[in-house]
């Protein structure tokens, strides 16, 4: 028996992961009658197919949770966490999170970067740190200027051959144009003439409507140049230099989590407000009277800005809801406006309520 066990091949870890994921999905599917028409055995296809359904049912179930704990159903607590983060593609200003009826928020790429590089496959070979070589083009011995912002080149506008070399006028994903020496172009763009090199795609991931600029594979077919291999451009020198994506949690004072959303790069008020607006549209959230958040002063000002206050009935309601800082973080808020409008000690709804995440 011992010899048979020794000769037996080890189970591939990936097969075990796939089997457990399939088991977990089927268990939830039958327990909550999710009406998923097909359960795929491929884990990537499976996750993409069931995520939105699972998220909708999760939000419906736990936003409607009510218990005897004080504040449950009337006080919502939210907080962001950028410490438990995942590394994402460093390319900025290439995407939008679309929030229904209130607009969109400009973000970078949320995809996982390739091994040893800063960018994902959709942006590798088209992105680099912003550079303007106009001074080097016009003056012999001149030097170009650059920034630390990683951007994607979306279009080659024109080409110019000078004594200093061949230069291309390019448009970046943030709308800025600049001249760049051909040797400084990302690998996949060298040798191209005037050309659009990206396309727009719309996707839905984890309940979020997203729009991205990605590599248009057809542009390579329309040019006589060969696809160049990655020459090592974009390899990060420091791990801390990589862009990260954290999370934003919504919960009741009893500890029940209502929803979790991903935050790109930072805990921006535009993203926080967008997800808050999305949550507050739920019928089960009509009983919420108080919102508790560690940066309530900025969120309240953002919510009461006339530009967005009257966009929807939900935005009007958020603007009129009590938004206060939690007592743990309030000690660090010294601004007089914050003390006057976001003081948790003036909010009687928080008396004897657990409002910390």
PDB file of C-alpha atoms in Angstrom, residues 86-230:
ATOM      1  CA  UNK A  86      -3.559  44.077  -5.208  1.00  0.00           C
ATOM      2  CA  UNK A  87      -1.066  45.309  -7.786  1.00  0.00           C
ATOM      3  CA  UNK A  88      -2.608  46.626 -10.988  1.00  0.00           C
ATOM      4  CA  UNK A  89      -1.400  47.915 -14.347  1.00  0.00           C
ATOM      5  CA  UNK A  90       0.401  51.271 -14.009  1.00  0.00           C
ATOM      6  CA  UNK A  91      -1.294  52.868 -17.019  1.00  0.00           C
ATOM      7  CA  UNK A  92      -3.313  55.926 -15.914  1.00  0.00           C
ATOM      8  CA  UNK A  93      -6.285  57.728 -17.463  1.00  0.00           C
ATOM      9  CA  UNK A  94      -7.330  54.839 -19.693  1.00  0.00           C
ATOM     10  CA  UNK A  95     -10.627  53.900 -18.074  1.00  0.00           C
ATOM     11  CA  UNK A  96     -13.894  55.082 -16.614  1.00  0.00           C
ATOM     12  CA  UNK A  97     -16.187  53.724 -13.936  1.00  0.00           C
ATOM     13  CA  UNK A  98     -19.696  54.526 -15.136  1.00  0.00           C
ATOM     14  CA  UNK A  99     -22.237  55.239 -12.419  1.00  0.00           C
ATOM     15  CA  UNK A 100     -25.833  55.282 -13.633  1.00  0.00           C
ATOM     16  CA  UNK A 101     -27.381  58.751 -13.821  1.00  0.00           C
ATOM     17  CA  UNK A 102     -24.520  60.605 -12.118  1.00  0.00           C
ATOM     18  CA  UNK A 103     -21.685  60.260 -14.647  1.00  0.00           C
ATOM     19  CA  UNK A 104     -18.313  58.556 -14.662  1.00  0.00           C
ATOM     20  CA  UNK A 105     -15.000  58.634 -12.803  1.00  0.00           C
ATOM     21  CA  UNK A 106     -11.687  58.582 -14.649  1.00  0.00           C
ATOM     22  CA  UNK A 107      -9.409  55.758 -13.490  1.00  0.00           C
ATOM     23  CA  UNK A 108      -6.391  53.801 -14.595  1.00  0.00           C
ATOM     24  CA  UNK A 109      -6.309  50.191 -15.698  1.00  0.00           C
ATOM     25  CA  UNK A 110      -7.448  47.690 -12.995  1.00  0.00           C
ATOM     26  CA  UNK A 111      -5.952  44.634 -14.719  1.00  0.00           C
ATOM     27  CA  UNK A 112      -3.076  42.652 -13.236  1.00  0.00           C
ATOM     28  CA  UNK A 113       0.317  43.546 -14.777  1.00  0.00           C
ATOM     29  CA  UNK A 114       2.444  40.970 -16.543  1.00  0.00           C
ATOM     30  CA  UNK A 115       5.255  39.243 -14.709  1.00  0.00           C
ATOM     31  CA  UNK A 116       8.211  41.575 -14.199  1.00  0.00           C
ATOM     32  CA  UNK A 117       6.618  44.553 -15.969  1.00  0.00           C
ATOM     33  CA  UNK A 118       4.399  47.472 -15.021  1.00  0.00           C
ATOM     34  CA  UNK A 119       1.649  46.972 -17.587  1.00  0.00           C
ATOM     35  CA  UNK A 120      -1.031  44.440 -18.462  1.00  0.00           C
ATOM     36  CA  UNK A 121      -1.148  42.763 -21.920  1.00  0.00           C
ATOM     37  CA  UNK A 122      -3.720  45.322 -23.139  1.00  0.00           C
ATOM     38  CA  UNK A 123      -1.332  48.234 -22.553  1.00  0.00           C
ATOM     39  CA  UNK A 124       2.124  46.702 -22.734  1.00  0.00           C
ATOM     40  CA  UNK A 125       4.027  48.062 -25.707  1.00  0.00           C
ATOM     41  CA  UNK A 126       1.856  51.199 -25.954  1.00  0.00           C
ATOM     42  CA  UNK A 127       2.410  52.834 -22.562  1.00  0.00           C
ATOM     43  CA  UNK A 128       5.318  54.596 -20.913  1.00  0.00           C
ATOM     44  CA  UNK A 129       6.006  57.577 -18.669  1.00  0.00           C
ATOM     45  CA  UNK A 130       5.000  60.864 -20.282  1.00  0.00           C
ATOM     46  CA  UNK A 131       7.777  62.553 -22.247  1.00  0.00           C
ATOM     47  CA  UNK A 132       8.042  65.659 -24.449  1.00  0.00           C
ATOM     48  CA  UNK A 133      11.119  65.734 -26.716  1.00  0.00           C
ATOM     49  CA  UNK A 134      10.225  68.957 -28.541  1.00  0.00           C
ATOM     50  CA  UNK A 135      13.233  70.801 -27.121  1.00  0.00           C
ATOM     51  CA  UNK A 136      15.544  67.974 -28.205  1.00  0.00           C
ATOM     52  CA  UNK A 137      13.969  68.033 -31.673  1.00  0.00           C
ATOM     53  CA  UNK A 138      14.408  71.783 -32.207  1.00  0.00           C
ATOM     54  CA  UNK A 139      17.773  72.298 -30.535  1.00  0.00           C
ATOM     55  CA  UNK A 140      20.881  70.207 -31.054  1.00  0.00           C
ATOM     56  CA  UNK A 141      21.988  68.967 -27.663  1.00  0.00           C
ATOM     57  CA  UNK A 142      18.650  69.900 -26.119  1.00  0.00           C
ATOM     58  CA  UNK A 143      16.945  67.634 -23.606  1.00  0.00           C
ATOM     59  CA  UNK A 144      13.343  66.575 -23.436  1.00  0.00           C
ATOM     60  CA  UNK A 145      11.096  66.791 -20.386  1.00  0.00           C
ATOM     61  CA  UNK A 146       9.249  63.966 -18.666  1.00  0.00           C
ATOM     62  CA  UNK A 147       7.027  63.140 -15.693  1.00  0.00           C
ATOM     63  CA  UNK A 148       6.466  60.079 -13.519  1.00  0.00           C
ATOM     64  CA  UNK A 149       2.933  59.544 -14.837  1.00  0.00           C
ATOM     65  CA  UNK A 150       2.427  56.332 -16.825  1.00  0.00           C
ATOM     66  CA  UNK A 151       0.235  57.036 -19.851  1.00  0.00           C
ATOM     67  CA  UNK A 152      -0.842  55.285 -23.025  1.00  0.00           C
ATOM     68  CA  UNK A 153      -0.188  56.666 -26.496  1.00  0.00           C
ATOM     69  CA  UNK A 154      -3.462  56.447 -28.399  1.00  0.00           C
ATOM     70  CA  UNK A 155      -2.557  58.029 -31.732  1.00  0.00           C
ATOM     71  CA  UNK A 156       0.453  58.973 -33.848  1.00  0.00           C
ATOM     72  CA  UNK A 157      -0.441  62.342 -35.362  1.00  0.00           C
ATOM     73  CA  UNK A 158       2.562  63.098 -37.579  1.00  0.00           C
ATOM     74  CA  UNK A 159       6.218  62.317 -38.214  1.00  0.00           C
ATOM     75  CA  UNK A 160       9.197  64.629 -38.695  1.00  0.00           C
ATOM     76  CA  UNK A 161      12.764  63.764 -39.697  1.00  0.00           C
ATOM     77  CA  UNK A 162      15.404  66.160 -38.308  1.00  0.00           C
ATOM     78  CA  UNK A 163      19.149  66.190 -37.798  1.00  0.00           C
ATOM     79  CA  UNK A 164      18.511  64.900 -34.298  1.00  0.00           C
ATOM     80  CA  UNK A 165      16.612  61.896 -35.626  1.00  0.00           C
ATOM     81  CA  UNK A 166      13.056  60.870 -36.418  1.00  0.00           C
ATOM     82  CA  UNK A 167      10.350  62.348 -34.163  1.00  0.00           C
ATOM     83  CA  UNK A 168       6.652  61.558 -33.852  1.00  0.00           C
ATOM     84  CA  UNK A 169       3.871  63.820 -32.659  1.00  0.00           C
ATOM     85  CA  UNK A 170       1.651  61.689 -30.434  1.00  0.00           C
ATOM     86  CA  UNK A 171      -1.582  62.039 -28.515  1.00  0.00           C
ATOM     87  CA  UNK A 172      -1.639  60.606 -25.000  1.00  0.00           C
ATOM     88  CA  UNK A 173      -4.657  59.103 -23.259  1.00  0.00           C
ATOM     89  CA  UNK A 174      -5.082  62.237 -21.105  1.00  0.00           C
ATOM     90  CA  UNK A 175      -5.609  64.356 -24.239  1.00  0.00           C
ATOM     91  CA  UNK A 176      -2.169  65.997 -24.186  1.00  0.00           C
ATOM     92  CA  UNK A 177      -0.013  65.980 -27.329  1.00  0.00           C
ATOM     93  CA  UNK A 178       3.781  66.015 -27.470  1.00  0.00           C
ATOM     94  CA  UNK A 179       6.734  65.237 -29.702  1.00  0.00           C
ATOM     95  CA  UNK A 180       8.717  62.133 -28.873  1.00  0.00           C
ATOM     96  CA  UNK A 181      11.844  60.704 -30.438  1.00  0.00           C
ATOM     97  CA  UNK A 182      11.091  57.446 -32.217  1.00  0.00           C
ATOM     98  CA  UNK A 183      13.678  55.571 -30.164  1.00  0.00           C
ATOM     99  CA  UNK A 184      11.791  56.658 -27.021  1.00  0.00           C
ATOM    100  CA  UNK A 185       8.476  55.292 -28.262  1.00  0.00           C
ATOM    101  CA  UNK A 186       7.084  52.134 -26.662  1.00  0.00           C
ATOM    102  CA  UNK A 187       8.262  49.060 -28.626  1.00  0.00           C
ATOM    103  CA  UNK A 188       5.030  48.357 -30.516  1.00  0.00           C
ATOM    104  CA  UNK A 189       4.838  51.882 -31.956  1.00  0.00           C
ATOM    105  CA  UNK A 190       8.269  52.237 -33.486  1.00  0.00           C
ATOM    106  CA  UNK A 191       8.248  52.495 -37.259  1.00  0.00           C
ATOM    107  CA  UNK A 192       4.542  53.297 -37.529  1.00  0.00           C
ATOM    108  CA  UNK A 193       3.246  56.193 -39.583  1.00  0.00           C
ATOM    109  CA  UNK A 194       0.120  58.228 -38.757  1.00  0.00           C
ATOM    110  CA  UNK A 195      -2.192  55.755 -37.061  1.00  0.00           C
ATOM    111  CA  UNK A 196      -4.866  55.150 -34.416  1.00  0.00           C
ATOM    112  CA  UNK A 197      -3.582  52.347 -32.216  1.00  0.00           C
ATOM    113  CA  UNK A 198      -6.324  51.881 -29.606  1.00  0.00           C
ATOM    114  CA  UNK A 199     -10.012  51.065 -29.389  1.00  0.00           C
ATOM    115  CA  UNK A 200     -12.725  51.561 -26.772  1.00  0.00           C
ATOM    116  CA  UNK A 201     -14.294  48.548 -25.059  1.00  0.00           C
ATOM    117  CA  UNK A 202     -17.194  48.392 -22.586  1.00  0.00           C
ATOM    118  CA  UNK A 203     -17.225  45.699 -19.908  1.00  0.00           C
ATOM    119  CA  UNK A 204     -19.055  44.845 -16.695  1.00  0.00           C
ATOM    120  CA  UNK A 205     -16.889  43.510 -13.870  1.00  0.00           C
ATOM    121  CA  UNK A 206     -18.071  42.823 -10.311  1.00  0.00           C
ATOM    122  CA  UNK A 207     -21.153  44.929 -10.876  1.00  0.00           C
ATOM    123  CA  UNK A 208     -19.194  47.877 -12.251  1.00  0.00           C
ATOM    124  CA  UNK A 209     -19.770  49.288 -15.714  1.00  0.00           C
ATOM    125  CA  UNK A 210     -16.350  50.087 -17.123  1.00  0.00           C
ATOM    126  CA  UNK A 211     -15.042  51.618 -20.331  1.00  0.00           C
ATOM    127  CA  UNK A 212     -11.394  51.238 -21.362  1.00  0.00           C
ATOM    128  CA  UNK A 213      -8.904  52.220 -24.003  1.00  0.00           C
ATOM    129  CA  UNK A 214      -7.060  49.057 -25.012  1.00  0.00           C
ATOM    130  CA  UNK A 215      -4.667  47.945 -27.702  1.00  0.00           C
ATOM    131  CA  UNK A 216      -6.288  47.573 -31.120  1.00  0.00           C
ATOM    132  CA  UNK A 217      -4.750  44.392 -32.477  1.00  0.00           C
ATOM    133  CA  UNK A 218      -5.772  45.315 -36.041  1.00  0.00           C
ATOM    134  CA  UNK A 219      -3.352  48.214 -36.265  1.00  0.00           C
ATOM    135  CA  UNK A 220      -0.465  45.764 -36.561  1.00  0.00           C
ATOM    136  CA  UNK A 221      -2.076  44.037 -39.548  1.00  0.00           C
ATOM    137  CA  UNK A 222      -2.302  47.329 -41.408  1.00  0.00           C
ATOM    138  CA  UNK A 223       1.399  48.122 -41.100  1.00  0.00           C
ATOM    139  CA  UNK A 224       4.414  46.528 -42.705  1.00  0.00           C
ATOM    140  CA  UNK A 225       6.402  46.530 -39.482  1.00  0.00           C
ATOM    141  CA  UNK A 226       6.745  43.391 -37.415  1.00  0.00           C
ATOM    142  CA  UNK A 227       5.545  43.199 -33.872  1.00  0.00           C
ATOM    143  CA  UNK A 228       8.505  43.980 -31.671  1.00  0.00           C
ATOM    144  CA  UNK A 229       9.251  42.003 -28.545  1.00  0.00           C
ATOM    145  CA  UNK A 230       9.333  43.635 -25.142  1.00  0.00           C
TER     146      UNK A 230
END
